[in-house]
C-alpha cells in the first residue's frame, strides 16, 4: 500500500515531465515570462536544457514583448543571445552611460527641432533657427557606419518650416511630422517621408477634420501605423487636453478624436509612452491648475483597444526595498525623456524641473503592475547635463541617444550621450 502511494505521488508531481519536449517548449515554457523561465530551469536537468534552447528563449521574449519589439532586438541577440538579453533587460545589470562623438554638421544651427530613430538611423527635422526662423530641412545620422556623421537628406519637397512639432516613426522606414509653429503661425498638417525611397519626398496627408493647430504637443505611434496626438498649446496660448488618432495604413486616413468622459488637465510638454501594444502612459508637462500653469508629476493611462477608451490617473507610489534609501518619486517636469523598454517598463529622466533636483536622475515605472511604484535607477557613467524629450531617440529598444547639450542657444549636435540598457555588440562581453 505504501509503495502504491509513493508511486502515485511521484506520478502526480512528475506528470508534466511525461509531456514531450515539443509540448513542454511550445505550450508551456514559451508562455512564461523571461524571469519565470530563468527560475524554472532549476527544477530539473531536462527543463534546464529546454530553457537554454535559443529558439525557446526567443519564443518566450516574443510572447512576453510582442513580435514588433523582438524584431527590433534581433541584432542585439547575435552576440548576447536571447537568454542574456532578456536577463539584462529584466535586471538592468548592464545599464550604463556612454559618450559618443560623431562627424558631419547640422547647419544652420538650431534649437527646438524634433528627432526620432528609424532602425539604427537618427533623423532630425526642422527646428528654430536664428531670429526664430522656422527650418524645414532633414538630416540623418547612420549609427551603423564605421564613422557616423550627420548628412543632409536630399528630399524632393519639404513641409513648411517649423519648430515645436513632433516627429514619429511608423512601420519600417516611414516618418511622420505633425503640427508645430511655422512662419504664419501654428500648424496642424501631416507629412510622411519614406527614408528608404529612391527619391525621398515629404508627402502631405489630408485626413478629414484635423485637430486644432498646435505646438509643444505630444505624439506617439501604436501598432506601427496609428499616430496619436495629445494636448499642446494653441495660437491664443490656450492649453489643450484632447486626444486624436490617425491611422496612416488606411487608403484614406481620417482623423478621429478619442471621446472620453474625463481627460487629464490641459497641458503641453508632456510625454506619451506606449506599452502593452495599445496602452499609453502620459506623464508630466506644464499643466493647467486652476488659474495657474504648473509642472506636473502625475501619470495617466489609457488603452485605445478598449471599446470606450478612458483616461484614468495612475496612483503611483514610491518603492522602498529592504535597506533602500528613502522612497522618491520623480519631481514635476516638462519636455523630459520618457522611453518604453521592451518589457513594458518606462524610464523617465531629464526635462525642465523646478528647484534643485537633478535632471540626470533616472526613474523607472512598470505601469502594468497592480500597484505601480517609482524606482530610482542608479546608472554608472557620465550622464548628460541636459536631456530633452524632443531631441532624444530610442534605437532598437536598448539604446537611448540624447543629442548634444547646449550652451545658451547653441546646440552641440556632434556630442551624443547614450544610455545603454544592454551590453553592446561592439563592447567587451
PDB file of N, CA and C in Angstrom, residues 376-414:
ATOM      1  N   UNK A 376      14.109  54.341  -8.268  1.00  0.00           N
ATOM      2  CA  UNK A 376      15.263  55.100  -8.761  1.00  0.00           C
ATOM      3  C   UNK A 376      16.220  54.122  -9.425  1.00  0.00           C
ATOM      4  N   UNK A 377      16.758  54.521 -10.569  1.00  0.00           N
ATOM      5  CA  UNK A 377      17.716  53.685 -11.292  1.00  0.00           C
ATOM      6  C   UNK A 377      19.063  54.395 -11.283  1.00  0.00           C
ATOM      7  N   UNK A 378      20.010  53.840 -10.540  1.00  0.00           N
ATOM      8  CA  UNK A 378      21.352  54.428 -10.479  1.00  0.00           C
ATOM      9  C   UNK A 378      22.201  53.849 -11.602  1.00  0.00           C
ATOM     10  N   UNK A 379      22.749  54.731 -12.420  1.00  0.00           N
ATOM     11  CA  UNK A 379      23.448  54.308 -13.637  1.00  0.00           C
ATOM     12  C   UNK A 379      24.890  54.789 -13.623  1.00  0.00           C
ATOM     13  N   UNK A 380      25.864  53.873 -13.793  1.00  0.00           N
ATOM     14  CA  UNK A 380      27.271  54.302 -13.858  1.00  0.00           C
ATOM     15  C   UNK A 380      27.551  55.056 -15.159  1.00  0.00           C
ATOM     16  N   UNK A 381      28.636  55.833 -15.147  1.00  0.00           N
ATOM     17  CA  UNK A 381      28.999  56.607 -16.338  1.00  0.00           C
ATOM     18  C   UNK A 381      28.595  58.061 -16.189  1.00  0.00           C
ATOM     19  N   UNK A 382      28.947  58.860 -17.187  1.00  0.00           N
ATOM     20  CA  UNK A 382      28.697  60.299 -17.149  1.00  0.00           C
ATOM     21  C   UNK A 382      27.399  60.643 -17.877  1.00  0.00           C
ATOM     22  N   UNK A 383      26.344  61.039 -17.136  1.00  0.00           N
ATOM     23  CA  UNK A 383      25.080  61.372 -17.805  1.00  0.00           C
ATOM     24  C   UNK A 383      25.163  62.746 -18.462  1.00  0.00           C
ATOM     25  N   UNK A 384      24.252  63.058 -19.394  1.00  0.00           N
ATOM     26  CA  UNK A 384      24.245  64.397 -19.984  1.00  0.00           C
ATOM     27  C   UNK A 384      23.787  65.416 -18.947  1.00  0.00           C
ATOM     28  N   UNK A 385      24.267  66.643 -19.086  1.00  0.00           N
ATOM     29  CA  UNK A 385      23.852  67.697 -18.157  1.00  0.00           C
ATOM     30  C   UNK A 385      22.381  68.038 -18.384  1.00  0.00           C
ATOM     31  N   UNK A 386      21.982  68.027 -19.665  1.00  0.00           N
ATOM     32  CA  UNK A 386      20.589  68.280 -20.023  1.00  0.00           C
ATOM     33  C   UNK A 386      20.091  67.147 -20.911  1.00  0.00           C
ATOM     34  N   UNK A 387      18.804  66.834 -20.825  1.00  0.00           N
ATOM     35  CA  UNK A 387      18.194  65.856 -21.735  1.00  0.00           C
ATOM     36  C   UNK A 387      16.760  66.301 -21.979  1.00  0.00           C
ATOM     37  N   UNK A 388      16.414  66.447 -23.264  1.00  0.00           N
ATOM     38  CA  UNK A 388      15.085  66.945 -23.629  1.00  0.00           C
ATOM     39  C   UNK A 388      14.354  65.909 -24.471  1.00  0.00           C
ATOM     40  N   UNK A 389      13.051  65.818 -24.257  1.00  0.00           N
ATOM     41  CA  UNK A 389      12.252  64.822 -24.961  1.00  0.00           C
ATOM     42  C   UNK A 389      12.292  64.954 -26.464  1.00  0.00           C
ATOM     43  N   UNK A 390      12.284  66.201 -26.983  1.00  0.00           N
ATOM     44  CA  UNK A 390      12.205  66.389 -28.436  1.00  0.00           C
ATOM     45  C   UNK A 390      13.516  66.063 -29.145  1.00  0.00           C
ATOM     46  N   UNK A 391      14.605  65.910 -28.384  1.00  0.00           N
ATOM     47  CA  UNK A 391      15.907  65.661 -29.024  1.00  0.00           C
ATOM     48  C   UNK A 391      16.549  64.370 -28.533  1.00  0.00           C
ATOM     49  N   UNK A 392      15.710  63.419 -28.112  1.00  0.00           N
ATOM     50  CA  UNK A 392      16.205  62.123 -27.641  1.00  0.00           C
ATOM     51  C   UNK A 392      15.544  61.008 -28.447  1.00  0.00           C
ATOM     52  N   UNK A 393      16.336  60.022 -28.866  1.00  0.00           N
ATOM     53  CA  UNK A 393      15.837  58.939 -29.725  1.00  0.00           C
ATOM     54  C   UNK A 393      16.091  57.586 -29.074  1.00  0.00           C
ATOM     55  N   UNK A 394      15.168  56.660 -29.280  1.00  0.00           N
ATOM     56  CA  UNK A 394      15.340  55.289 -28.793  1.00  0.00           C
ATOM     57  C   UNK A 394      15.648  54.392 -29.986  1.00  0.00           C
ATOM     58  N   UNK A 395      16.808  53.741 -29.950  1.00  0.00           N
ATOM     59  CA  UNK A 395      17.269  52.909 -31.063  1.00  0.00           C
ATOM     60  C   UNK A 395      17.224  51.436 -30.658  1.00  0.00           C
ATOM     61  N   UNK A 396      16.464  50.653 -31.424  1.00  0.00           N
ATOM     62  CA  UNK A 396      16.445  49.204 -31.218  1.00  0.00           C
ATOM     63  C   UNK A 396      15.976  48.746 -29.856  1.00  0.00           C
ATOM     64  N   UNK A 397      15.285  49.605 -29.117  1.00  0.00           N
ATOM     65  CA  UNK A 397      14.735  49.216 -27.823  1.00  0.00           C
ATOM     66  C   UNK A 397      15.731  49.136 -26.686  1.00  0.00           C
ATOM     67  N   UNK A 398      17.047  49.267 -26.985  1.00  0.00           N
ATOM     68  CA  UNK A 398      18.047  49.116 -25.917  1.00  0.00           C
ATOM     69  C   UNK A 398      19.019  50.290 -25.826  1.00  0.00           C
ATOM     70  N   UNK A 399      18.888  51.261 -26.738  1.00  0.00           N
ATOM     71  CA  UNK A 399      19.810  52.403 -26.744  1.00  0.00           C
ATOM     72  C   UNK A 399      19.002  53.698 -26.736  1.00  0.00           C
ATOM     73  N   UNK A 400      19.288  54.560 -25.766  1.00  0.00           N
ATOM     74  CA  UNK A 400      18.627  55.861 -25.692  1.00  0.00           C
ATOM     75  C   UNK A 400      19.682  56.913 -25.992  1.00  0.00           C
ATOM     76  N   UNK A 401      19.528  57.631 -27.113  1.00  0.00           N
ATOM     77  CA  UNK A 401      20.540  58.599 -27.538  1.00  0.00           C
ATOM     78  C   UNK A 401      20.052  60.019 -27.327  1.00  0.00           C
ATOM     79  N   UNK A 402      20.790  60.749 -26.487  1.00  0.00           N
ATOM     80  CA  UNK A 402      20.471  62.142 -26.176  1.00  0.00           C
ATOM     81  C   UNK A 402      21.359  63.019 -27.046  1.00  0.00           C
ATOM     82  N   UNK A 403      20.742  63.815 -27.911  1.00  0.00           N
ATOM     83  CA  UNK A 403      21.501  64.642 -28.843  1.00  0.00           C
ATOM     84  C   UNK A 403      22.050  65.878 -28.152  1.00  0.00           C
ATOM     85  N   UNK A 404      23.384  65.918 -28.059  1.00  0.00           N
ATOM     86  CA  UNK A 404      24.084  67.111 -27.596  1.00  0.00           C
ATOM     87  C   UNK A 404      23.599  67.693 -26.290  1.00  0.00           C
ATOM     88  N   UNK A 405      24.347  68.676 -25.855  1.00  0.00           N
ATOM     89  CA  UNK A 405      23.877  69.531 -24.783  1.00  0.00           C
ATOM     90  C   UNK A 405      23.760  70.871 -25.438  1.00  0.00           C
ATOM     91  N   UNK A 406      23.545  71.911 -24.684  1.00  0.00           N
ATOM     92  CA  UNK A 406      23.582  73.214 -25.333  1.00  0.00           C
ATOM     93  C   UNK A 406      24.122  74.253 -24.374  1.00  0.00           C
ATOM     94  N   UNK A 407      24.838  75.213 -24.957  1.00  0.00           N
ATOM     95  CA  UNK A 407      25.381  76.325 -24.185  1.00  0.00           C
ATOM     96  C   UNK A 407      24.625  77.556 -24.644  1.00  0.00           C
ATOM     97  N   UNK A 408      23.787  78.099 -23.770  1.00  0.00           N
ATOM     98  CA  UNK A 408      22.950  79.213 -24.202  1.00  0.00           C
ATOM     99  C   UNK A 408      22.005  78.709 -25.275  1.00  0.00           C
ATOM    100  N   UNK A 409      22.023  79.344 -26.440  1.00  0.00           N
ATOM    101  CA  UNK A 409      21.135  78.947 -27.537  1.00  0.00           C
ATOM    102  C   UNK A 409      21.814  77.980 -28.508  1.00  0.00           C
ATOM    103  N   UNK A 410      23.089  77.691 -28.291  1.00  0.00           N
ATOM    104  CA  UNK A 410      23.861  76.890 -29.253  1.00  0.00           C
ATOM    105  C   UNK A 410      23.791  75.396 -28.919  1.00  0.00           C
ATOM    106  N   UNK A 411      23.261  74.603 -29.840  1.00  0.00           N
ATOM    107  CA  UNK A 411      23.183  73.160 -29.637  1.00  0.00           C
ATOM    108  C   UNK A 411      24.409  72.484 -30.225  1.00  0.00           C
ATOM    109  N   UNK A 412      24.975  71.551 -29.485  1.00  0.00           N
ATOM    110  CA  UNK A 412      26.157  70.816 -29.952  1.00  0.00           C
ATOM    111  C   UNK A 412      25.682  69.435 -30.392  1.00  0.00           C
ATOM    112  N   UNK A 413      25.477  69.246 -31.689  1.00  0.00           N
ATOM    113  CA  UNK A 413      24.881  68.002 -32.176  1.00  0.00           C
ATOM    114  C   UNK A 413      25.910  66.948 -32.561  1.00  0.00           C
ATOM    115  N   UNK A 414      27.192  67.247 -32.329  1.00  0.00           N
ATOM    116  CA  UNK A 414      28.227  66.236 -32.586  1.00  0.00           C
ATOM    117  C   UNK A 414      28.569  65.458 -31.323  1.00  0.00           C
TER     118      UNK A 414
END
